[in-house]
Coordinates of N, CA and C in Angstrom, one line a residue:
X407 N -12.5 -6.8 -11.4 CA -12.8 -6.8 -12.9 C -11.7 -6.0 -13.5
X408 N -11.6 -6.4 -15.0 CA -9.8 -6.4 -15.0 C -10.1 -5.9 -16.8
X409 N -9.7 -5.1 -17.2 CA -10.5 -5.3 -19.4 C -8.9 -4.6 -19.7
X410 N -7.9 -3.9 -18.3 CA -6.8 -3.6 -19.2 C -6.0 -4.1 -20.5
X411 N -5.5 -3.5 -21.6 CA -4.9 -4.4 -22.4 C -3.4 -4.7 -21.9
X412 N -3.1 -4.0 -20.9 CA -1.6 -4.1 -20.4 C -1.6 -4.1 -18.8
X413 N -1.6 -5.1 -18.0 CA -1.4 -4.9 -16.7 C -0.5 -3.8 -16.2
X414 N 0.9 -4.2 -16.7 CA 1.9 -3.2 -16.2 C 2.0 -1.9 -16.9
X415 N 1.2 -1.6 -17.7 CA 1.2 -0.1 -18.9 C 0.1 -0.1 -19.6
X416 N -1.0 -0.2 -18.9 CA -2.4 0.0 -19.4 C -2.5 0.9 -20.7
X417 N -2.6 1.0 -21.5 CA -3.2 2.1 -22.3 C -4.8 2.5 -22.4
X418 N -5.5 1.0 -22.2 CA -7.4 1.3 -22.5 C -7.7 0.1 -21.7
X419 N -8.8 0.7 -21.4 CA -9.7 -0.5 -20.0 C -9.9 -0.4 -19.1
X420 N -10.4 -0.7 -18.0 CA -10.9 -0.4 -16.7 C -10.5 -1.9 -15.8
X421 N -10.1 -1.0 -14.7 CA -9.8 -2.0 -13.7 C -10.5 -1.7 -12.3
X422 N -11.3 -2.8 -11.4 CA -12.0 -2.1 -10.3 C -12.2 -3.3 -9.8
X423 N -11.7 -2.9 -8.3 CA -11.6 -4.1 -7.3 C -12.2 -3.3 -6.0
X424 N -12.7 -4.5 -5.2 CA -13.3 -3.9 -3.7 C -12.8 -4.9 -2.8
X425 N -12.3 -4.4 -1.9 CA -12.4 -5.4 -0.3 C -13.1 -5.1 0.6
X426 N -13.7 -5.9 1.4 CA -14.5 -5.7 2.4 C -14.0 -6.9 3.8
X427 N -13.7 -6.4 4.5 CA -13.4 -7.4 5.9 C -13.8 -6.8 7.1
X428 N -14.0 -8.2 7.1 CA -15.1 -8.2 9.0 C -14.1 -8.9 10.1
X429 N -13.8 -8.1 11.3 CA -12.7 -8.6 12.0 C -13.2 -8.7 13.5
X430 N -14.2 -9.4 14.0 CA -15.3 -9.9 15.2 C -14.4 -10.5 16.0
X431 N -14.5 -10.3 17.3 CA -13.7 -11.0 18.6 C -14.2 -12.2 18.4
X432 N -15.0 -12.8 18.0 CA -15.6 -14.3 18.2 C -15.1 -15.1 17.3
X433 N -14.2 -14.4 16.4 CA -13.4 -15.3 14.7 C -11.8 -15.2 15.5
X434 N -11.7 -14.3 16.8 CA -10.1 -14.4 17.2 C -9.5 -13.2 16.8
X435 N -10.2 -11.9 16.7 CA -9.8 -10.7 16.1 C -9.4 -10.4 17.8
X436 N -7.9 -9.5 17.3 CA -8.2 -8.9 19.1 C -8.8 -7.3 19.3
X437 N -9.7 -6.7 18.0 CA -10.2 -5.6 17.6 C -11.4 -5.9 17.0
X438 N -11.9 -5.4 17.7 CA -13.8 -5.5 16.6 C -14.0 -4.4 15.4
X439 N -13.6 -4.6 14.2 CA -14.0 -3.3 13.5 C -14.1 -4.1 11.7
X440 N -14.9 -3.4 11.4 CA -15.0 -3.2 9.9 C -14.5 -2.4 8.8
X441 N -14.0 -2.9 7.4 CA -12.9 -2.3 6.7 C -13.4 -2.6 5.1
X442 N -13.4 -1.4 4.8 CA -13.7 -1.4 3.3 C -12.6 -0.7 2.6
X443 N -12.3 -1.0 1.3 CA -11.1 -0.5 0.3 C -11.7 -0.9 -1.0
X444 N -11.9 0.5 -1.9 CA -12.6 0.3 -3.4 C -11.8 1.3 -4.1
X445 N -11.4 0.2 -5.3 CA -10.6 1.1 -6.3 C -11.4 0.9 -7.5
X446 N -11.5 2.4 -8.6 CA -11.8 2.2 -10.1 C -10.6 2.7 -10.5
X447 N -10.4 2.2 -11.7 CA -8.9 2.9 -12.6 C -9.7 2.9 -14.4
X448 N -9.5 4.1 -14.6 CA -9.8 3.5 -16.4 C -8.8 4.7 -17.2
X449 N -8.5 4.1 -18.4 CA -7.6 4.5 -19.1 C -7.9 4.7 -20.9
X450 N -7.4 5.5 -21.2 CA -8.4 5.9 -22.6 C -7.1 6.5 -23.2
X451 N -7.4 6.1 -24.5 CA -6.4 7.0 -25.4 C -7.3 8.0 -26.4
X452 N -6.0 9.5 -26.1 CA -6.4 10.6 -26.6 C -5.9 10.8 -27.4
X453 N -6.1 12.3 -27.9 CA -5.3 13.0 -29.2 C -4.8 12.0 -30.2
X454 N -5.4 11.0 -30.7 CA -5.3 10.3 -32.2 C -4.7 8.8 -31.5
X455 N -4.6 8.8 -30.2 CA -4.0 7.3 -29.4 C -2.8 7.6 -28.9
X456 N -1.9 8.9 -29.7 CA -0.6 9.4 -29.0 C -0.2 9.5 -27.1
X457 N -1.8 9.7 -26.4 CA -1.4 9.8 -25.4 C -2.8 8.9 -24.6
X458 N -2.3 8.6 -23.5 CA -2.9 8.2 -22.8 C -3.9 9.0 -21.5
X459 N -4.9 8.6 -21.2 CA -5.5 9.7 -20.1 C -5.6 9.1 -18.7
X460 N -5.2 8.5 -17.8 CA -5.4 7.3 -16.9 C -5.9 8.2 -15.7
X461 N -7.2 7.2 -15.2 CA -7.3 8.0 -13.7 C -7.7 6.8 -12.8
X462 N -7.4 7.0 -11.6 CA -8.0 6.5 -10.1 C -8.4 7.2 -9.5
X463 N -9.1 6.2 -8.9 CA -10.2 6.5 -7.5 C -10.0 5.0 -6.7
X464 N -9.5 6.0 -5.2 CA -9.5 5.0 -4.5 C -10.5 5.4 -3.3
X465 N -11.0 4.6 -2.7 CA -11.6 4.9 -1.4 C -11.3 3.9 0.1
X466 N -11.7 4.4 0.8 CA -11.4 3.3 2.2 C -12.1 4.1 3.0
X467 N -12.3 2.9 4.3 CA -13.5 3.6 5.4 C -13.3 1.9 6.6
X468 N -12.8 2.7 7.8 CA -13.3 1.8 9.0 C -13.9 2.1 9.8
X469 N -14.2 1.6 10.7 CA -15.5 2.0 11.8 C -15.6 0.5 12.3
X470 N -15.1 1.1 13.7 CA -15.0 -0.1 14.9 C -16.7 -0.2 15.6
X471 N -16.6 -1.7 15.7 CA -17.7 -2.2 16.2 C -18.1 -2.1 17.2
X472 N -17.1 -1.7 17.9 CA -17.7 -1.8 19.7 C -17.0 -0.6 20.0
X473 N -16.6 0.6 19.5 CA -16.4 2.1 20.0 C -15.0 1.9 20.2
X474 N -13.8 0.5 20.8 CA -12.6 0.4 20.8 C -11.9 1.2 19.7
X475 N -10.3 1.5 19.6 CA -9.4 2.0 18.7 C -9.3 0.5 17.6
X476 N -9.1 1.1 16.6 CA -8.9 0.3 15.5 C -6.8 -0.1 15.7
X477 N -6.4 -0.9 15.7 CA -5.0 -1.3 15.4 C -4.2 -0.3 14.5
X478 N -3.1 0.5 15.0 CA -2.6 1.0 13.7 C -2.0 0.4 12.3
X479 N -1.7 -0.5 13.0 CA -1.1 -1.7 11.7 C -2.6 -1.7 10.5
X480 N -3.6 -2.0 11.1 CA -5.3 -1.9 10.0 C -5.1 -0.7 9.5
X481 N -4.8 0.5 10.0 CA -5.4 1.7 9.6 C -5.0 2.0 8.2
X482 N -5.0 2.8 7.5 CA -4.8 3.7 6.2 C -3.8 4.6 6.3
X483 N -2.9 4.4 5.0 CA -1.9 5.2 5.0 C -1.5 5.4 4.0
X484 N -1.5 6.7 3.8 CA -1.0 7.3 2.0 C 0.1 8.3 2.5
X485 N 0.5 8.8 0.9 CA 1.8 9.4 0.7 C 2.5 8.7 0.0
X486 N 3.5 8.9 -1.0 CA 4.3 8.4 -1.6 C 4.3 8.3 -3.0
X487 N 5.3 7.6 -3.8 CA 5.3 7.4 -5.9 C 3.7 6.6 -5.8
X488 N 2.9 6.0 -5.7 CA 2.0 5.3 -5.8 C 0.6 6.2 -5.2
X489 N 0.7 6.7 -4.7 CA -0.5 7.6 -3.9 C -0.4 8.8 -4.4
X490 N 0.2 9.4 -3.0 CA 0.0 11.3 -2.8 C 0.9 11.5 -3.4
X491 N 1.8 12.0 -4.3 CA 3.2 12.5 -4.4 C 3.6 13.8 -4.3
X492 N 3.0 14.9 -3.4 CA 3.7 15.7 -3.0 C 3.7 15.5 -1.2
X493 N 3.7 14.1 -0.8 CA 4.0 13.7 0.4 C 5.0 12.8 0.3
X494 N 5.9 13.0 1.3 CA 6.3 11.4 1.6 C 5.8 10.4 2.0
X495 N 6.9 9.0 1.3 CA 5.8 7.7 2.4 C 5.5 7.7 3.1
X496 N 3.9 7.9 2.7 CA 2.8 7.7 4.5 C 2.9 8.7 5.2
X497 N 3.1 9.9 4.6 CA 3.4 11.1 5.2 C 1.9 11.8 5.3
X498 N 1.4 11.4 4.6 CA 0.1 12.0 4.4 C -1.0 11.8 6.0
X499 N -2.0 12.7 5.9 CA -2.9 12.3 6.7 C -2.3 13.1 8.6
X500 N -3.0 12.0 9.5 CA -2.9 12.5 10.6 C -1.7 12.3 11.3
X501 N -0.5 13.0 12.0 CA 0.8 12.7 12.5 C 0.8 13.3 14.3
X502 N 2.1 12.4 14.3 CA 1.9 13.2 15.9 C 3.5 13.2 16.2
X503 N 3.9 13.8 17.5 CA 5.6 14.1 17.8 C 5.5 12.8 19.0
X504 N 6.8 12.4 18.5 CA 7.4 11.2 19.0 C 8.8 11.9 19.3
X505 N 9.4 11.3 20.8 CA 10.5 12.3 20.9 C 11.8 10.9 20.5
X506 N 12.5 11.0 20.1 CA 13.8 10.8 20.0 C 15.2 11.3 20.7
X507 N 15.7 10.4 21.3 CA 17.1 10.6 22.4 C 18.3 9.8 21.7
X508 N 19.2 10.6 21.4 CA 20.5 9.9 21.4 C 21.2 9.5 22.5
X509 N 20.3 9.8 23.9 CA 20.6 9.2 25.3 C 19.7 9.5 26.1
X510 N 18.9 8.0 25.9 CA 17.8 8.2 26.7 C 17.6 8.6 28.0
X511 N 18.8 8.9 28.3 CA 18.8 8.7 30.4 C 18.9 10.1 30.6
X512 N 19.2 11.1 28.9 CA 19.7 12.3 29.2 C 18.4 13.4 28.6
X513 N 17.8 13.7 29.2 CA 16.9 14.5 28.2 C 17.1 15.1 27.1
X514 N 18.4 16.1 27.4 CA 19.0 17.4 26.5 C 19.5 16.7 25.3
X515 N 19.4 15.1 25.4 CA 20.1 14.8 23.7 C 18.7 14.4 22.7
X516 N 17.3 14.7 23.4 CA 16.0 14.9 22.9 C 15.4 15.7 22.0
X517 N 14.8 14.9 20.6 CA 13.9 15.7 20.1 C 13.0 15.4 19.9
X518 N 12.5 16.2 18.9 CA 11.0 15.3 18.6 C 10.5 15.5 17.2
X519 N 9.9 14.5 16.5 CA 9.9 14.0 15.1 C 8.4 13.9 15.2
X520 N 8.1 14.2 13.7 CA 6.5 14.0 13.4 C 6.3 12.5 12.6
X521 N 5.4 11.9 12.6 CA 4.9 10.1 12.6 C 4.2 10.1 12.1
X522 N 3.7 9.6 11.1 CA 2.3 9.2 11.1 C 1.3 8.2 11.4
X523 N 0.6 8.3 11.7 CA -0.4 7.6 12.6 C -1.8 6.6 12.1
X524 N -1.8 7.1 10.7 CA -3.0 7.0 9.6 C -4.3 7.5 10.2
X525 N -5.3 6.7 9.6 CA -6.6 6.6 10.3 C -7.8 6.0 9.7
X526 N -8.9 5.9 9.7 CA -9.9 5.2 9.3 C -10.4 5.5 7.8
X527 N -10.4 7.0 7.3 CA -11.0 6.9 6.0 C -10.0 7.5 5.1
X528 N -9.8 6.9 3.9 CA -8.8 7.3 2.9 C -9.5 7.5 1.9
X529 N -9.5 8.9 0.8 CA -9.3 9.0 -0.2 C -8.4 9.6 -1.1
X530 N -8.3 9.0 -2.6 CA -7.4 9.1 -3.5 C -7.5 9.4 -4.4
X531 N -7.4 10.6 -5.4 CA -8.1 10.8 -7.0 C -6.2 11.1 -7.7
X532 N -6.6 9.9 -8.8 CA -4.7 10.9 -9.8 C -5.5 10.9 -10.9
X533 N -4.8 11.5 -11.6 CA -5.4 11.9 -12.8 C -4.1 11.9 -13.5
X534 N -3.7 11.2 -15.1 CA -2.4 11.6 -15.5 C -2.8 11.4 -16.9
X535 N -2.0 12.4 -17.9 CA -1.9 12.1 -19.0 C -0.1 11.9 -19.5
X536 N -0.2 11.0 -20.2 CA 1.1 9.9 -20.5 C 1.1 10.8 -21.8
X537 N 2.0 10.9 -22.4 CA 2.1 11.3 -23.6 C 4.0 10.9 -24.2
X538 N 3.9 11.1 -25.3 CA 4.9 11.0 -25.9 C 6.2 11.9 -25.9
X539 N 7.2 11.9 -25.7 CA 8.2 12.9 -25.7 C 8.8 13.8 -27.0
X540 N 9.0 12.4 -28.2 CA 9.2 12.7 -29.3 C 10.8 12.4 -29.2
X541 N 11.5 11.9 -28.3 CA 13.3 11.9 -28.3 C 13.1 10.3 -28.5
X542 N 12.7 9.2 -28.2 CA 12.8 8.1 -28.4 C 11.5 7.2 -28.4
X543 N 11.4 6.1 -29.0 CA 10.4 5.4 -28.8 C 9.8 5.1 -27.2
X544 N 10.9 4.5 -26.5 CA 10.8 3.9 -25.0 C 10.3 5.0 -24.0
X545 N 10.5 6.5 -24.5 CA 10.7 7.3 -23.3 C 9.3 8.2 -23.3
X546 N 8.3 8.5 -22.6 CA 7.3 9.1 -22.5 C 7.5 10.3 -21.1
X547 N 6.6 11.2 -21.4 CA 6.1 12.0 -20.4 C 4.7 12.3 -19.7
X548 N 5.1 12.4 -18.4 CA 3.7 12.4 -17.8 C 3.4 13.9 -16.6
X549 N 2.4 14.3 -16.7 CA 1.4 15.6 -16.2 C 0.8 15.0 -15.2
X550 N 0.5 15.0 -13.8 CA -0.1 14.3 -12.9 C -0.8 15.2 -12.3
X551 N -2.2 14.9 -11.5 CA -2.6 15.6 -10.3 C -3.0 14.3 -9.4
X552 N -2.7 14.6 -8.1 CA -2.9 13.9 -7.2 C -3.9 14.8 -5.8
X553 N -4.9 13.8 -5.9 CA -5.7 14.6 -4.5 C -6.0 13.8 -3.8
X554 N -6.6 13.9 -2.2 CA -7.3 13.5 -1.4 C -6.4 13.5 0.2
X555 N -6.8 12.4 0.7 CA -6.0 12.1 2.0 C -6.0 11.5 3.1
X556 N -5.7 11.2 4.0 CA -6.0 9.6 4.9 C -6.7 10.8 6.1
X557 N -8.0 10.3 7.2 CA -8.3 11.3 7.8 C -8.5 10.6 9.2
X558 N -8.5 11.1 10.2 CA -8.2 10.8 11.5 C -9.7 10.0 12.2
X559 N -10.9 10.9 11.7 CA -12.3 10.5 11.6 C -13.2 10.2 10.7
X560 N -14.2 9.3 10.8 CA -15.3 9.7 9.5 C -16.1 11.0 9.6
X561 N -16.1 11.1 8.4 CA -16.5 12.4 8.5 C -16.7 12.8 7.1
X562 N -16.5 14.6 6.7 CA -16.4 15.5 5.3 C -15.1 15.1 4.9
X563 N -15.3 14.1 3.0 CA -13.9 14.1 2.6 C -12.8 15.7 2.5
X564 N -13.8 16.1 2.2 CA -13.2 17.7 1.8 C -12.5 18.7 2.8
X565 N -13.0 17.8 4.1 CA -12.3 19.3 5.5 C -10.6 19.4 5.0
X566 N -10.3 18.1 4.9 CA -8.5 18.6 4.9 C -8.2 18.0 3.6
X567 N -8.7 18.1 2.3 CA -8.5 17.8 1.2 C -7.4 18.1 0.4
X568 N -6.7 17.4 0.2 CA -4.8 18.0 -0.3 C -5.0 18.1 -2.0
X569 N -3.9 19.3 -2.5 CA -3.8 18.8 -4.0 C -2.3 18.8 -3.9
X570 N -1.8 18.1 -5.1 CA -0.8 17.8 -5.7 C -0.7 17.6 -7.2
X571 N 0.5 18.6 -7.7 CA 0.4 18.5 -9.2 C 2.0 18.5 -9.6
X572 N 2.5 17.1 -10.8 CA 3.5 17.1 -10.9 C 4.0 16.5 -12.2
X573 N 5.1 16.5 -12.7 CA 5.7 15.9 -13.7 C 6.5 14.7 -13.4
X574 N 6.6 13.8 -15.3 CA 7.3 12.6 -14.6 C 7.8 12.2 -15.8
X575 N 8.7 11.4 -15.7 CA 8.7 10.7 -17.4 C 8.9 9.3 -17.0
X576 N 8.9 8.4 -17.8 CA 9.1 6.6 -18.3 C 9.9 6.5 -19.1
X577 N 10.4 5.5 -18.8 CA 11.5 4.5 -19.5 C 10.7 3.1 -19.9
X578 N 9.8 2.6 -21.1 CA 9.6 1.5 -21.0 C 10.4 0.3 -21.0
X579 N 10.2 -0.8 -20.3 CA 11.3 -2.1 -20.4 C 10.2 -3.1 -20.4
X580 N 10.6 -4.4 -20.5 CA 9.8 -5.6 -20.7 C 9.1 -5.9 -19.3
X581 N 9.5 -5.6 -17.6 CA 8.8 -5.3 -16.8 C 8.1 -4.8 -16.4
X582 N 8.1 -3.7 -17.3 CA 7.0 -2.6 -16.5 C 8.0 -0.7 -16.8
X583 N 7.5 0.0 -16.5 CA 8.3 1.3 -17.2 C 9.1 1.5 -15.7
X584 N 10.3 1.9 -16.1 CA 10.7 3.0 -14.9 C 10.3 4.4 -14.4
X585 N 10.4 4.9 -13.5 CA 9.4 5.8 -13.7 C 10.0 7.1 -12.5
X586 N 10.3 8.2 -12.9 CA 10.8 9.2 -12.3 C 9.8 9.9 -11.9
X587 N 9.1 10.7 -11.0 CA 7.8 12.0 -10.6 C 8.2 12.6 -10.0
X588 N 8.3 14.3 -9.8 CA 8.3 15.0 -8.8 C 6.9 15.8 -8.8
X589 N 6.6 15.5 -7.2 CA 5.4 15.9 -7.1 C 5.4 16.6 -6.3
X590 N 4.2 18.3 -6.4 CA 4.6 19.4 -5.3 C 3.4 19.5 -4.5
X591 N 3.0 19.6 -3.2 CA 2.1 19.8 -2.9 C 1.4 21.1 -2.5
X592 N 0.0 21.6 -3.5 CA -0.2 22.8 -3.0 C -0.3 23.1 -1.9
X593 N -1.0 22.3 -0.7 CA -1.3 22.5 0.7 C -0.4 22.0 1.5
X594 N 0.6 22.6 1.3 CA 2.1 22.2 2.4 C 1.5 22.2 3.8
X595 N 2.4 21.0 4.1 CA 2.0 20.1 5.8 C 3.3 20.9 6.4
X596 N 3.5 21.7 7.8 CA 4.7 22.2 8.4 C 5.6 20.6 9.1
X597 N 6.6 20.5 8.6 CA 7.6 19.6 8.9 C 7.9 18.8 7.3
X598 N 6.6 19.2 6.6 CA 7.3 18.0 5.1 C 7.4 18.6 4.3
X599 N 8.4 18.4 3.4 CA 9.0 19.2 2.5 C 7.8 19.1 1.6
X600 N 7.2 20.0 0.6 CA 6.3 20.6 -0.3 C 6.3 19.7 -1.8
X601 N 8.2 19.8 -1.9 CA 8.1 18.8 -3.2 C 9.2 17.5 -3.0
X602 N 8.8 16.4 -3.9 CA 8.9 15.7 -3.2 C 9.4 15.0 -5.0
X603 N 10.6 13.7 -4.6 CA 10.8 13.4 -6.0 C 11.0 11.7 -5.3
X604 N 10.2 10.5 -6.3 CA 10.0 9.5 -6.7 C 11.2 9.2 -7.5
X605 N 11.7 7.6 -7.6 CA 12.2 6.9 -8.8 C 11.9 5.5 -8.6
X606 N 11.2 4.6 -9.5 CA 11.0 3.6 -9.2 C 10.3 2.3 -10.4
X607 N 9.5 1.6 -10.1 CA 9.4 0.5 -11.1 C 7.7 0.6 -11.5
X608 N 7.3 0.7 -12.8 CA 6.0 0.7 -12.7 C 5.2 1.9 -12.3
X609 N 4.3 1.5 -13.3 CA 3.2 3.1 -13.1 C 2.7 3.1 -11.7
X610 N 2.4 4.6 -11.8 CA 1.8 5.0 -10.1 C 0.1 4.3 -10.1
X611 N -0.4 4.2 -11.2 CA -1.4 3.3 -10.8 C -2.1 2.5 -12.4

């Protein structure tokens, strides 16, 4: 369901989609599990229509049929200009060390790097207000908080609940805005940098 007046630069209206897929060995799945993804987004203009208030909510949830691992390719994965922004891409959520050799035959040219792995339930809350800069018509600013996080089990959204809060500004163009964010995260992950900076095409959501 779709009432935006601007796909690519919503100002007012609500957008809300759900998926649901069933993946049974008997349809040729080589995993038995179940997969849900629901998004709301609505958008409102404030302080006299000068600014905009836009929020999401995303959710996701798997849970395998027969007690097997779910595919990591299925799983859930946040981080990035579009999700978390005080993570990197897909940096978010559960990770593990993976070693790396610039000669494999040699141990000592070995290290070891953090991965992400995803997992079965994802949540997502942004909250942003768009506002005006006042230096040009095309160019706006934006206030962000980003919360939630991709989690290893089902379970309490809340046990490892991340925040993130950041700035950003837009360039509108006839495609869609350009769009700068740096986003910091309060609950720094050891190995990822804290803040984190975006440039790219199109609102974060």
């Amino acid at each position: 369901r779709d009432t935006r007046d601007d796909v690519l630069d919503a100002h007012r209206g609500i957008y809300e989609s759900a998926e649901v897929d069933f993946n049974p060995s008997w349809l040729g799945s080589s995993a038995n599990f179940a997969r849900f993804l629901g998004q709301v987004a609505y958008y409102k203009p404030v302080f006299g229509g000068s600014t905009v208030w836009a929020n999401s909510l995303r959710l996701g949830l798997e849970v395998s049929l027969t007690g097997e691992p779910i595919p990591i390719s299925a799983s859930f994965f946040s981080g990035g200009g579009s999700t978390l922004r005080g993570f990197s891409l897909n940096g978010a959520g559960p990770q593990r060390p993976v070693p790396v050799c610039s000669d494999p035959a040699d141990p000592a040219t070995c290290s070891n790097i953090t991965v992400p792995v995803g997992g079965p339930q994802l949540i997502i809350l942004n909250s942003e207000l768009r506002f005006p800069l006042g230096i040009m018509d095309k160019l706006t600013g934006v206030a962000f908080y980003d919360g939630g996080n991709v989690y290893g089990h089902l379970g309490n959204f809340w046990s490892d609940y991340t925040n993130s809060v950041g700035l950003g500004v837009r360039y509108s163009t006839p495609i869609g805005p350009i769009r700068l964010d740096v986003g910091h995260n309060l609950n720094p992950v050891p190995g990822i940098k804290s803040t984190q900076w975006f440039i790219t095409l199109g609102q974060a959501f």
